[in-house]
CSV table of C-alpha atoms in Angstrom, one decimal:
chain,number,residue,atom,x,y,z
A,667,UNK,CA,-67.1,93.7,-72.2
A,668,UNK,CA,-67.7,92.8,-68.3
A,669,UNK,CA,-65.6,94.9,-65.6
A,670,UNK,CA,-66.0,94.6,-61.9
A,671,UNK,CA,-64.6,97.2,-59.5
A,672,UNK,CA,-65.8,98.0,-56.2
A,673,UNK,CA,-67.4,102.0,-55.1
A,674,UNK,CA,-66.3,102.9,-51.5
A,675,UNK,CA,-67.9,105.5,-49.9
A,676,UNK,CA,-67.9,107.5,-46.6
A,677,UNK,CA,-71.6,107.7,-45.9
A,678,UNK,CA,-73.3,110.9,-45.0
A,679,UNK,CA,-72.9,112.3,-42.1
A,680,UNK,CA,-69.8,110.1,-41.3
A,681,UNK,CA,-67.8,113.6,-40.7
A,682,UNK,CA,-65.4,115.7,-42.3
A,683,UNK,CA,-64.4,112.8,-44.9
A,684,UNK,CA,-67.5,112.1,-45.9
A,685,UNK,CA,-67.8,111.3,-49.7
A,686,UNK,CA,-71.7,112.0,-50.1
A,687,UNK,CA,-72.9,115.2,-48.7
A,688,UNK,CA,-76.5,116.9,-49.1
A,689,UNK,CA,-76.4,120.2,-51.1
A,690,UNK,CA,-80.5,120.6,-50.4
A,691,UNK,CA,-81.9,118.4,-47.4
A,692,UNK,CA,-85.6,118.6,-46.7
A,693,UNK,CA,-86.0,118.8,-42.9
A,694,UNK,CA,-89.0,116.5,-42.8
A,695,UNK,CA,-87.0,113.9,-44.7
A,696,UNK,CA,-85.2,110.8,-42.6
A,697,UNK,CA,-83.5,109.3,-45.1
A,698,UNK,CA,-80.7,110.4,-47.9
A,699,UNK,CA,-83.4,109.6,-50.4
A,700,UNK,CA,-85.9,111.2,-49.1
A,701,UNK,CA,-88.6,113.2,-51.5
A,702,UNK,CA,-86.9,116.4,-52.6
A,703,UNK,CA,-83.4,115.7,-51.1
A,704,UNK,CA,-80.4,116.5,-53.3
A,705,UNK,CA,-77.1,114.7,-52.8
A,706,UNK,CA,-73.7,115.0,-54.2
A,707,UNK,CA,-70.9,112.3,-54.3
A,708,UNK,CA,-67.3,111.5,-54.9
A,709,UNK,CA,-66.5,108.1,-53.8
A,710,UNK,CA,-63.1,106.1,-54.5
A,711,UNK,CA,-63.4,103.3,-57.2
A,712,UNK,CA,-61.1,100.3,-56.4
A,713,UNK,CA,-60.2,97.4,-58.1
A,714,UNK,CA,-60.9,95.0,-54.7
A,715,UNK,CA,-63.5,94.9,-51.8
A,716,UNK,CA,-60.8,95.8,-49.2
A,717,UNK,CA,-59.9,99.5,-48.1
A,718,UNK,CA,-56.4,99.0,-49.6
A,719,UNK,CA,-56.8,97.7,-52.7
A,720,UNK,CA,-55.7,100.0,-55.7
A,721,UNK,CA,-57.7,103.2,-56.6
A,722,UNK,CA,-58.8,102.9,-60.4
A,723,UNK,CA,-60.7,106.0,-60.5
A,724,UNK,CA,-63.7,108.1,-58.8
A,725,UNK,CA,-67.4,107.7,-58.7
A,726,UNK,CA,-68.5,111.3,-59.1
A,727,UNK,CA,-72.3,112.3,-59.0
A,728,UNK,CA,-75.6,113.2,-57.8
A,729,UNK,CA,-78.7,111.9,-56.6
A,730,UNK,CA,-82.2,113.1,-55.8
A,731,UNK,CA,-84.9,111.7,-53.8
A,732,UNK,CA,-87.6,111.1,-56.1
A,733,UNK,CA,-90.1,108.8,-54.2
A,734,UNK,CA,-92.6,110.0,-52.1
A,735,UNK,CA,-92.3,106.5,-50.2
A,736,UNK,CA,-88.6,107.8,-49.5
A,737,UNK,CA,-87.5,104.3,-51.1
A,738,UNK,CA,-85.5,105.4,-53.9
A,739,UNK,CA,-83.7,107.9,-56.1
A,740,UNK,CA,-82.5,109.0,-59.2
A,741,UNK,CA,-78.8,109.2,-59.7
A,742,UNK,CA,-76.6,110.7,-62.4
A,743,UNK,CA,-73.3,109.7,-62.4
A,744,UNK,CA,-69.8,109.4,-64.1
A,745,UNK,CA,-67.3,106.4,-63.6
A,746,UNK,CA,-63.6,108.4,-63.8
A,747,UNK,CA,-60.8,106.0,-64.2
A,748,UNK,CA,-57.7,107.5,-63.0
A,749,UNK,CA,-55.5,104.4,-63.6
A,750,UNK,CA,-54.7,101.2,-65.1
A,751,UNK,CA,-55.8,100.4,-68.4
A,752,UNK,CA,-58.7,102.9,-69.0
A,753,UNK,CA,-57.2,105.8,-67.5
A,754,UNK,CA,-58.1,108.8,-68.6
A,755,UNK,CA,-61.6,107.0,-69.9
A,756,UNK,CA,-65.2,107.1,-68.2
A,757,UNK,CA,-68.8,105.9,-68.4
A,758,UNK,CA,-71.8,107.9,-67.8
A,759,UNK,CA,-74.7,106.5,-66.1
A,760,UNK,CA,-77.7,107.2,-64.6
A,761,UNK,CA,-81.3,104.9,-63.0
A,762,UNK,CA,-82.6,104.2,-59.7
A,763,UNK,CA,-81.2,103.4,-56.5
A,764,UNK,CA,-83.1,101.7,-54.1
A,765,UNK,CA,-83.1,102.0,-50.1
A,766,UNK,CA,-82.8,98.6,-49.7
A,767,UNK,CA,-80.9,95.7,-47.3
A,768,UNK,CA,-77.4,94.9,-47.8
A,769,UNK,CA,-76.7,92.2,-50.8
A,770,UNK,CA,-79.6,93.7,-52.6
A,771,UNK,CA,-79.2,93.7,-56.7
A,772,UNK,CA,-80.1,96.9,-58.6
A,773,UNK,CA,-79.6,97.5,-62.1
A,774,UNK,CA,-78.6,101.6,-63.9
A,775,UNK,CA,-77.9,102.2,-67.1
A,776,UNK,CA,-74.9,102.8,-68.9
A,777,UNK,CA,-75.5,105.7,-71.6
A,778,UNK,CA,-72.1,106.8,-72.8
A,779,UNK,CA,-68.4,107.0,-72.2
A,780,UNK,CA,-65.4,109.0,-73.5
A,781,UNK,CA,-61.5,107.5,-74.3
A,782,UNK,CA,-61.7,103.7,-74.6
A,783,UNK,CA,-65.4,103.7,-73.6
A,784,UNK,CA,-66.6,106.2,-77.0
A,785,UNK,CA,-70.2,105.0,-77.8
A,786,UNK,CA,-70.4,102.8,-74.7
A,787,UNK,CA,-73.8,101.6,-73.5
A,788,UNK,CA,-75.0,98.8,-71.2
A,789,UNK,CA,-76.0,98.5,-67.9
A,790,UNK,CA,-74.5,98.6,-64.5
A,791,UNK,CA,-75.5,95.7,-61.7
A,792,UNK,CA,-74.9,97.0,-58.3
A,793,UNK,CA,-74.6,94.8,-55.0
A,794,UNK,CA,-73.9,96.6,-51.5
A,795,UNK,CA,-71.3,94.0,-50.0
A,796,UNK,CA,-69.7,95.9,-46.6
A,797,UNK,CA,-70.9,98.4,-44.6
A,798,UNK,CA,-69.9,100.0,-41.5
A,799,UNK,CA,-71.3,102.7,-39.3
A,800,UNK,CA,-69.2,105.4,-41.6
A,801,UNK,CA,-68.7,102.9,-44.8
A,802,UNK,CA,-70.2,101.5,-47.4
A,803,UNK,CA,-68.7,99.3,-50.2
A,804,UNK,CA,-70.7,98.0,-53.5
A,805,UNK,CA,-69.7,95.7,-56.1
A,806,UNK,CA,-70.2,97.1,-59.7
A,807,UNK,CA,-70.3,94.8,-62.6
A,808,UNK,CA,-70.5,97.1,-65.7
A,809,UNK,CA,-71.8,95.3,-69.0
A,810,UNK,CA,-70.7,97.4,-71.9
A,811,UNK,CA,-71.4,97.0,-75.8
A,812,UNK,CA,-70.5,99.4,-78.2
A,813,UNK,CA,-72.6,100.9,-81.3
């Protein structure tokens, strides 16, 4: 099964509507993925890249700056579907999130799921496709098998 959706994030430091916040921040770090930083997020999942495309769920999770070089972080998150065909279901994921230029492709593991995604395994390919001073939009391509 292949699914595509878009993560719409209000980036760290973008004001009171930010969907990413620090829970622990090392004073000496200059990057969200700075070694030892812990951040949590609750981003919108939409069916399209446009900010007015239908909301289909949330990307809820946390990340830890796990690289001494401050160029990546470990993420653990759920894609929680709140509308459409997969309403009430979720996917569990984990993996590295690199600090990289827009357009960089990276992969994380699908480790499980609930509802229609029960016993899901697979991988998620992510490409950040649009950025402003306050937002970041990523294209998420989930490739899912069931065991």
